[in-house]
PDB file of C-alpha atoms in Angstrom:
ATOM      1  CA  MET H   1       0.206  -0.307  -0.063  1.00 56.00           C
ATOM      2  CA  ALA H   2       1.347   3.411  -1.239  1.00 59.00           C
ATOM      3  CA  LYS H   3       1.538   5.768   1.986  1.00 85.00           C
ATOM      4  CA  PHE H   4       0.278   9.552   2.347  1.00 94.00           C
ATOM      5  CA  ASN H   5       2.553  12.287   2.030  1.00 96.00           C
ATOM      6  CA  HIS H   6       2.248  14.085   5.176  1.00 98.00           C
ATOM      7  CA  VAL H   7       3.296  17.698   6.462  1.00 98.00           C
ATOM      8  CA  ASP H   8       3.223  18.297   9.842  1.00 97.00           C
ATOM      9  CA  LEU H   9       3.271  21.710  11.052  1.00 96.00           C
ATOM     10  CA  CYS H  10       3.825  23.273  14.530  1.00 93.00           C
ATOM     11  CA  SER H  11       4.971  19.689  15.352  1.00 96.00           C
ATOM     12  CA  GLY H  12       6.069  19.551  18.671  1.00 94.00           C
ATOM     13  CA  VAL H  13       7.816  15.730  19.024  1.00 94.00           C
ATOM     14  CA  GLY H  14       6.158  14.656  15.911  1.00 96.00           C
ATOM     15  CA  GLY H  15       2.436  13.109  17.934  1.00 94.00           C
ATOM     16  CA  PHE H  16       1.170  13.652  14.684  1.00 95.00           C
ATOM     17  CA  SER H  17       3.370  11.843  12.607  1.00 96.00           C
ATOM     18  CA  LEU H  18       4.378   9.102  14.741  1.00 95.00           C
ATOM     19  CA  GLY H  19       0.663   8.200  15.539  1.00 94.00           C
ATOM     20  CA  PHE H  20       0.139   7.940  11.572  1.00 94.00           C
ATOM     21  CA  GLU H  21       3.016   6.094  10.846  1.00 93.00           C
ATOM     22  CA  TYR H  22       1.599   3.509  13.824  1.00 92.00           C
ATOM     23  CA  ALA H  23      -1.065   3.315  11.452  1.00 92.00           C
ATOM     24  CA  GLY H  24      -0.196   2.520   8.771  1.00 92.00           C
ATOM     25  CA  LEU H  25      -1.334   5.476   6.631  1.00 93.00           C
ATOM     26  CA  SER H  26       1.984   8.002   6.286  1.00 94.00           C
ATOM     27  CA  ARG H  27       5.359   9.299   5.434  1.00 95.00           C
ATOM     28  CA  PRO H  28       6.393  12.926   6.988  1.00 97.00           C
ATOM     29  CA  ILE H  29       7.709  14.778   3.988  1.00 97.00           C
ATOM     30  CA  LEU H  30       8.163  17.906   6.309  1.00 98.00           C
ATOM     31  CA  PHE H  31       8.422  19.140  10.169  1.00 98.00           C
ATOM     32  CA  CYS H  32       7.914  22.531  11.171  1.00 96.00           C
ATOM     33  CA  ASP H  33       8.194  23.977  14.626  1.00 96.00           C
ATOM     34  CA  ILE H  34       9.681  27.095  16.197  1.00 91.00           C
ATOM     35  CA  GLU H  35      11.139  25.571  19.667  1.00 94.00           C
ATOM     36  CA  PRO H  36      14.794  24.432  18.997  1.00 96.00           C
ATOM     37  CA  TRP H  37      14.390  21.546  21.660  1.00 96.00           C
ATOM     38  CA  SER H  38      11.403  19.995  19.604  1.00 96.00           C
ATOM     39  CA  ARG H  39      13.611  19.918  15.859  1.00 97.00           C
ATOM     40  CA  GLN H  40      16.382  18.268  17.871  1.00 97.00           C
ATOM     41  CA  ILE H  41      13.645  15.587  19.064  1.00 97.00           C
ATOM     42  CA  LEU H  42      12.384  15.627  15.513  1.00 98.00           C
ATOM     43  CA  LYS H  43      15.900  15.289  13.954  1.00 97.00           C
ATOM     44  CA  LYS H  44      16.794  12.540  16.078  1.00 97.00           C
ATOM     45  CA  HIS H  45      13.884  10.375  15.172  1.00 96.00           C
ATOM     46  CA  TRP H  46      13.476  11.258  11.378  1.00 97.00           C
ATOM     47  CA  PRO H  47      16.953  12.336  10.278  1.00 97.00           C
ATOM     48  CA  ASP H  48      16.208  12.185   6.705  1.00 97.00           C
ATOM     49  CA  VAL H  49      12.902  14.814   6.677  1.00 97.00           C
ATOM     50  CA  PRO H  50      13.163  18.709   6.426  1.00 97.00           C
ATOM     51  CA  ILE H  51      12.288  20.773   9.755  1.00 98.00           C
ATOM     52  CA  ALA H  52      11.352  24.373   8.427  1.00 97.00           C
ATOM     53  CA  GLU H  53      11.507  26.632  11.494  1.00 96.00           C
ATOM     54  CA  ASP H  54       8.128  28.943  10.867  1.00 94.00           C
ATOM     55  CA  VAL H  55       4.921  28.316   9.816  1.00 94.00           C
ATOM     56  CA  LYS H  56       5.065  32.179   8.526  1.00 94.00           C
ATOM     57  CA  GLU H  57       8.137  31.552   6.167  1.00 97.00           C
ATOM     58  CA  ILE H  58       6.017  28.323   4.832  1.00 97.00           C
ATOM     59  CA  ALA H  59       3.007  30.307   4.296  1.00 97.00           C
ATOM     60  CA  ASN H  60       5.480  33.120   1.786  1.00 96.00           C
ATOM     61  CA  ASP H  61       6.098  30.200  -0.298  1.00 96.00           C
ATOM     62  CA  PRO H  62       5.033  26.789   0.004  1.00 96.00           C
ATOM     63  CA  ASP H  63       6.766  25.473  -2.956  1.00 96.00           C
ATOM     64  CA  ARG H  64      10.237  26.090  -1.997  1.00 96.00           C
ATOM     65  CA  PHE H  65       9.517  23.910   1.240  1.00 97.00           C
ATOM     66  CA  ILE H  66       6.613  21.693   0.360  1.00 97.00           C
ATOM     67  CA  GLN H  67       7.471  19.488  -2.835  1.00 90.00           C
ATOM     68  CA  GLY H  68       4.203  17.940  -4.680  1.00 90.00           C
ATOM     69  CA  ARG H  69       1.144  16.508  -3.303  1.00 93.00           C
ATOM     70  CA  VAL H  70       0.180  16.841  -0.199  1.00 97.00           C
ATOM     71  CA  ASP H  71      -2.181  13.855   0.903  1.00 97.00           C
ATOM     72  CA  ILE H  72      -1.987  14.918   5.099  1.00 97.00           C
ATOM     73  CA  LEU H  73      -1.842  18.426   6.746  1.00 98.00           C
ATOM     74  CA  THR H  74      -1.623  18.544  10.557  1.00 97.00           C
ATOM     75  CA  ALA H  75      -1.304  21.223  13.096  1.00 94.00           C
ATOM     76  CA  GLY H  76      -1.405  21.497  16.798  1.00 87.00           C
ATOM     77  CA  TYR H  77      -1.319  25.425  16.103  1.00 83.00           C
ATOM     78  CA  PRO H  78      -0.689  27.715  19.365  1.00 71.00           C
ATOM     79  CA  CYS H  79      -3.460  27.232  21.989  1.00 60.00           C
ATOM     80  CA  GLN H  80      -2.323  30.390  23.939  1.00 60.00           C
ATOM     81  CA  PRO H  81      -4.920  32.921  22.011  1.00 54.00           C
ATOM     82  CA  PHE H  82      -7.814  30.311  23.377  1.00 57.00           C
ATOM     83  CA  SER H  83      -6.054  28.692  26.349  1.00 52.00           C
ATOM     84  CA  VAL H  84      -8.665  30.321  29.840  1.00 50.00           C
ATOM     85  CA  ALA H  85      -5.079  29.902  31.476  1.00 52.00           C
ATOM     86  CA  GLY H  86      -4.051  32.904  29.125  1.00 51.00           C
ATOM     87  CA  ASN H  87      -5.234  35.873  28.302  1.00 51.00           C
ATOM     88  CA  GLN H  88      -8.106  34.948  25.526  1.00 52.00           C
ATOM     89  CA  ARG H  89      -7.047  37.418  22.919  1.00 54.00           C
ATOM     90  CA  GLY H  90      -8.002  35.346  20.032  1.00 50.00           C
ATOM     91  CA  THR H  91      -7.439  36.725  16.447  1.00 61.00           C
ATOM     92  CA  GLU H  92      -5.238  39.437  18.646  1.00 55.00           C
ATOM     93  CA  ASP H  93      -3.127  37.568  19.971  1.00 58.00           C
ATOM     94  CA  PRO H  94       0.725  37.554  17.648  1.00 55.00           C
ATOM     95  CA  ARG H  95       0.340  34.040  18.208  1.00 57.00           C
ATOM     96  CA  HIS H  96      -2.420  33.296  16.092  1.00 73.00           C
ATOM     97  CA  ILE H  97      -1.112  31.418  13.270  1.00 85.00           C
ATOM     98  CA  TYR H  98      -3.866  29.930  11.567  1.00 91.00           C
ATOM     99  CA  PRO H  99      -4.387  32.257   9.055  1.00 91.00           C
ATOM    100  CA  TYR H 100      -1.016  31.156   8.008  1.00 93.00           C
ATOM    101  CA  ILE H 101      -1.794  27.377   8.086  1.00 94.00           C
ATOM    102  CA  SER H 102      -5.115  28.424   5.872  1.00 94.00           C
ATOM    103  CA  ARG H 103      -2.808  30.005   2.947  1.00 97.00           C
ATOM    104  CA  ILE H 104      -0.619  26.895   2.957  1.00 97.00           C
ATOM    105  CA  VAL H 105      -3.811  25.070   2.744  1.00 97.00           C
ATOM    106  CA  ALA H 106      -5.214  27.575  -0.020  1.00 97.00           C
ATOM    107  CA  HIS H 107      -1.684  26.753  -2.399  1.00 97.00           C
ATOM    108  CA  LYS H 108      -1.077  22.971  -1.587  1.00 97.00           C
ATOM    109  CA  ARG H 109      -5.119  21.628  -1.556  1.00 97.00           C
ATOM    110  CA  PRO H 110      -3.849  18.647   0.942  1.00 97.00           C
ATOM    111  CA  THR H 111      -6.392  15.762   0.772  1.00 97.00           C
ATOM    112  CA  TRP H 112      -6.941  15.742   4.681  1.00 97.00           C
ATOM    113  CA  CYS H 113      -6.206  18.182   7.418  1.00 97.00           C
ATOM    114  CA  VAL H 114      -6.113  17.417  10.939  1.00 97.00           C
ATOM    115  CA  PHE H 115      -5.566  20.127  13.678  1.00 95.00           C
ATOM    116  CA  GLU H 116      -6.195  19.338  17.368  1.00 92.00           C
ATOM    117  CA  ASN H 117      -6.367  22.790  20.147  1.00 85.00           C
ATOM    118  CA  VAL H 118      -7.655  23.230  23.623  1.00 81.00           C
ATOM    119  CA  TYR H 119     -11.179  23.437  24.628  1.00 81.00           C
ATOM    120  CA  GLY H 120     -11.240  27.356  25.004  1.00 80.00           C
ATOM    121  CA  HIS H 121     -10.957  27.247  20.851  1.00 79.00           C
ATOM    122  CA  VAL H 122     -14.612  26.320  20.888  1.00 79.00           C
ATOM    123  CA  SER H 123     -16.017  29.313  22.038  1.00 72.00           C
ATOM    124  CA  LEU H 124     -13.147  31.806  20.548  1.00 77.00           C
ATOM    125  CA  GLY H 125     -12.076  31.037  16.810  1.00 81.00           C
ATOM    126  CA  LEU H 126     -13.676  27.965  15.925  1.00 87.00           C
ATOM    127  CA  ASP H 127     -16.329  29.424  13.589  1.00 88.00           C
ATOM    128  CA  GLU H 128     -13.601  31.076  11.888  1.00 90.00           C
ATOM    129  CA  VAL H 129     -11.552  28.470  11.196  1.00 91.00           C
ATOM    130  CA  LEU H 130     -14.751  26.069   9.830  1.00 93.00           C
ATOM    131  CA  ASN H 131     -15.721  28.583   8.127  1.00 93.00           C
ATOM    132  CA  ASP H 132     -12.871  29.252   6.392  1.00 94.00           C
ATOM    133  CA  LEU H 133     -11.965  25.554   5.713  1.00 96.00           C
ATOM    134  CA  GLU H 134     -15.928  25.671   4.311  1.00 96.00           C
ATOM    135  CA  GLY H 135     -14.997  28.294   1.861  1.00 96.00           C
ATOM    136  CA  GLN H 136     -12.196  26.311   0.416  1.00 96.00           C
ATOM    137  CA  GLY H 137     -14.326  23.467  -0.264  1.00 96.00           C
ATOM    138  CA  TYR H 138     -13.544  21.049   2.806  1.00 97.00           C
ATOM    139  CA  SER H 139     -15.842  18.749   4.399  1.00 97.00           C
ATOM    140  CA  ILE H 140     -15.555  19.711   8.390  1.00 95.00           C
ATOM    141  CA  ARG H 141     -16.039  17.795  11.756  1.00 95.00           C
ATOM    142  CA  PRO H 142     -14.979  19.348  14.823  1.00 94.00           C
ATOM    143  CA  PHE H 143     -15.333  16.916  17.824  1.00 92.00           C
ATOM    144  CA  ILE H 144     -14.026  16.647  21.357  1.00 91.00           C
ATOM    145  CA  VAL H 145     -11.932  13.728  22.900  1.00 88.00           C
ATOM    146  CA  PRO H 146     -11.027  14.163  26.669  1.00 84.00           C
ATOM    147  CA  ALA H 147      -7.609  13.096  27.865  1.00 82.00           C
ATOM    148  CA  SER H 148      -9.106  10.517  30.263  1.00 82.00           C
ATOM    149  CA  ALA H 149     -10.740   8.591  26.723  1.00 79.00           C
ATOM    150  CA  VAL H 150      -7.535   7.301  26.695  1.00 77.00           C
ATOM    151  CA  ASN H 151      -7.421   6.713  29.976  1.00 76.00           C
ATOM    152  CA  ALA H 152      -5.092   9.453  31.607  1.00 77.00           C
ATOM    153  CA  PRO H 153      -5.672  10.544  35.006  1.00 79.00           C
ATOM    154  CA  HIS H 154      -7.259  13.827  33.864  1.00 75.00           C
ATOM    155  CA  LYS H 155     -10.267  14.718  31.802  1.00 77.00           C
ATOM    156  CA  ARG H 156      -8.393  17.514  29.767  1.00 80.00           C
ATOM    157  CA  ASP H 157     -10.753  17.992  26.778  1.00 85.00           C
ATOM    158  CA  ARG H 158      -8.917  18.669  23.516  1.00 85.00           C
ATOM    159  CA  LEU H 159     -10.615  20.261  20.154  1.00 91.00           C
ATOM    160  CA  TRP H 160      -9.796  17.654  16.987  1.00 93.00           C
ATOM    161  CA  ILE H 161     -10.640  19.194  13.480  1.00 95.00           C
ATOM    162  CA  ILE H 162     -10.978  16.938  10.878  1.00 96.00           C
ATOM    163  CA  ALA H 163     -11.225  17.989   6.737  1.00 97.00           C
ATOM    164  CA  ARG H 164     -11.844  16.513   3.835  1.00 97.00           C
ATOM    165  CA  ASN H 165     -11.087  18.055   0.567  1.00 97.00           C
ATOM    166  CA  MET H 166     -14.294  17.317  -1.170  1.00 94.00           C
ATOM    167  CA  ALA H 167     -12.760  18.427  -4.503  1.00 87.00           C
ATOM    168  CA  ASP H 168      -9.777  16.053  -4.412  1.00 78.00           C
ATOM    169  CA  THR H 169     -10.929  12.319  -6.443  1.00 68.00           C
ATOM    170  CA  GLU H 170      -7.518  11.000  -6.684  1.00 68.00           C
ATOM    171  CA  SER H 171      -7.446   9.568  -3.299  1.00 60.00           C
ATOM    172  CA  GLU H 172      -8.621   6.329  -4.474  1.00 53.00           C
ATOM    173  CA  ARG H 173      -5.891   5.173  -5.461  1.00 51.00           C
ATOM    174  CA  TYR H 174      -4.970   4.629  -1.887  1.00 48.00           C
ATOM    175  CA  ARG H 175      -6.627   1.862  -1.120  1.00 44.00           C
ATOM    176  CA  ARG H 176      -6.336  -0.801   1.630  1.00 45.00           C
ATOM    177  CA  GLY H 177      -3.897  -3.551   0.359  1.00 42.00           C
ATOM    178  CA  SER H 178      -5.236  -7.170   2.319  1.00 36.00           C
ATOM    179  CA  GLY H 179      -1.496  -7.188   3.940  1.00 42.00           C
ATOM    180  CA  GLU H 180      -2.107  -3.428   5.919  1.00 41.00           C
ATOM    181  CA  GLU H 181      -3.070  -4.980   9.082  1.00 38.00           C
ATOM    182  CA  ARG H 182      -0.019  -7.204   9.644  1.00 40.00           C
ATOM    183  CA  GLY H 183       2.082  -4.801   8.178  1.00 41.00           C
ATOM    184  CA  VAL H 184       0.657  -1.903  10.752  1.00 35.00           C
ATOM    185  CA  GLU H 185       1.541  -4.340  13.847  1.00 38.00           C
ATOM    186  CA  GLU H 186       5.191  -4.583  12.629  1.00 42.00           C
ATOM    187  CA  ARG H 187       5.529  -1.275  12.296  1.00 41.00           C
ATOM    188  CA  SER H 188       4.055  -0.473  15.704  1.00 37.00           C
ATOM    189  CA  SER H 189       6.121  -3.220  17.731  1.00 38.00           C
ATOM    190  CA  SER H 190       9.230  -1.909  15.809  1.00 40.00           C
ATOM    191  CA  HIS H 191       9.163   1.460  17.873  1.00 39.00           C
ATOM    192  CA  GLY H 192       9.836  -0.823  20.567  1.00 41.00           C
ATOM    193  CA  GLY H 193       8.724   1.031  23.556  1.00 41.00           C
ATOM    194  CA  LYS H 194      11.222   4.086  23.138  1.00 43.00           C
ATOM    195  CA  ASP H 195       9.500   7.570  24.366  1.00 46.00           C
ATOM    196  CA  VAL H 196      10.248   9.758  20.869  1.00 42.00           C
ATOM    197  CA  ALA H 197      10.641  12.629  23.004  1.00 46.00           C
ATOM    198  CA  ASP H 198      14.002  11.273  24.328  1.00 49.00           C
ATOM    199  CA  PRO H 199      16.725  13.000  22.343  1.00 47.00           C
ATOM    200  CA  ASN H 200      19.380  10.091  23.411  1.00 50.00           C
ATOM    201  CA  SER H 201      17.208   6.803  22.418  1.00 46.00           C
ATOM    202  CA  GLU H 202      17.899   5.433  19.209  1.00 43.00           C
ATOM    203  CA  PRO H 203      15.848   6.316  15.743  1.00 39.00           C
ATOM    204  CA  SER H 204      13.098   3.921  15.611  1.00 36.00           C
ATOM    205  CA  ARG H 205      13.470   1.599  12.531  1.00 30.00           C
ATOM    206  CA  GLY H 206       9.670   1.827  12.362  1.00 31.00           C
ATOM    207  CA  ARG H 207       9.633   5.494  10.810  1.00 29.00           C
ATOM    208  CA  GLY H 208       9.951   5.210   7.603  1.00 30.00           C
ATOM    209  CA  VAL H 209      12.608   7.213   6.924  1.00 29.00           C
ATOM    210  CA  SER H 210      14.878   5.067   4.716  1.00 30.00           C
ATOM    211  CA  GLU H 211      11.858   5.776   2.588  1.00 33.00           C
ATOM    212  CA  GLN H 212      12.217   8.629   1.448  1.00 29.00           C
TER     213      GLN H 212
END
């Protein structure tokens, strides 16, 4: 089965990419994170994948940073503009970078977008994001998943947004093969339980970096 090309913005330590790789769905072709420590982690675990430093730079010239087709674009864009722990300035906060992500989406037209943010985004800024994606021809579904749903010892509601490019009819070429479930299991077990946030751990063979 061919893997989706995955652009991972506001990457952190690569949680989105790791999850998609565990599912056997994608391979990262670009990371982006403004924090040097995060870039160090990403470079350790995905040494062959380019890492950009600023979403705004990508938005100004997407084709320079992103080569070819984008099947999946993910972003855990900054939560400070919406979090109840902050001043909740929303679009007035200089850390509000969704408009730059929107420009990348408009230019590269990924088949799928997956975004994550804090619960406070529901009442502050979410309508603008959904209207923007809908205006670009995406079908959107936002939903809330608490951390406790995956057995964390606290509730911590998180907002997730999944958007599908309804104009994209080419992604049908990615149909599940009969051996996919076995391949996913093998890729997951090859990670060996190492902490992806540990820069001193050995790179996992299951991250698919040799396939770039």
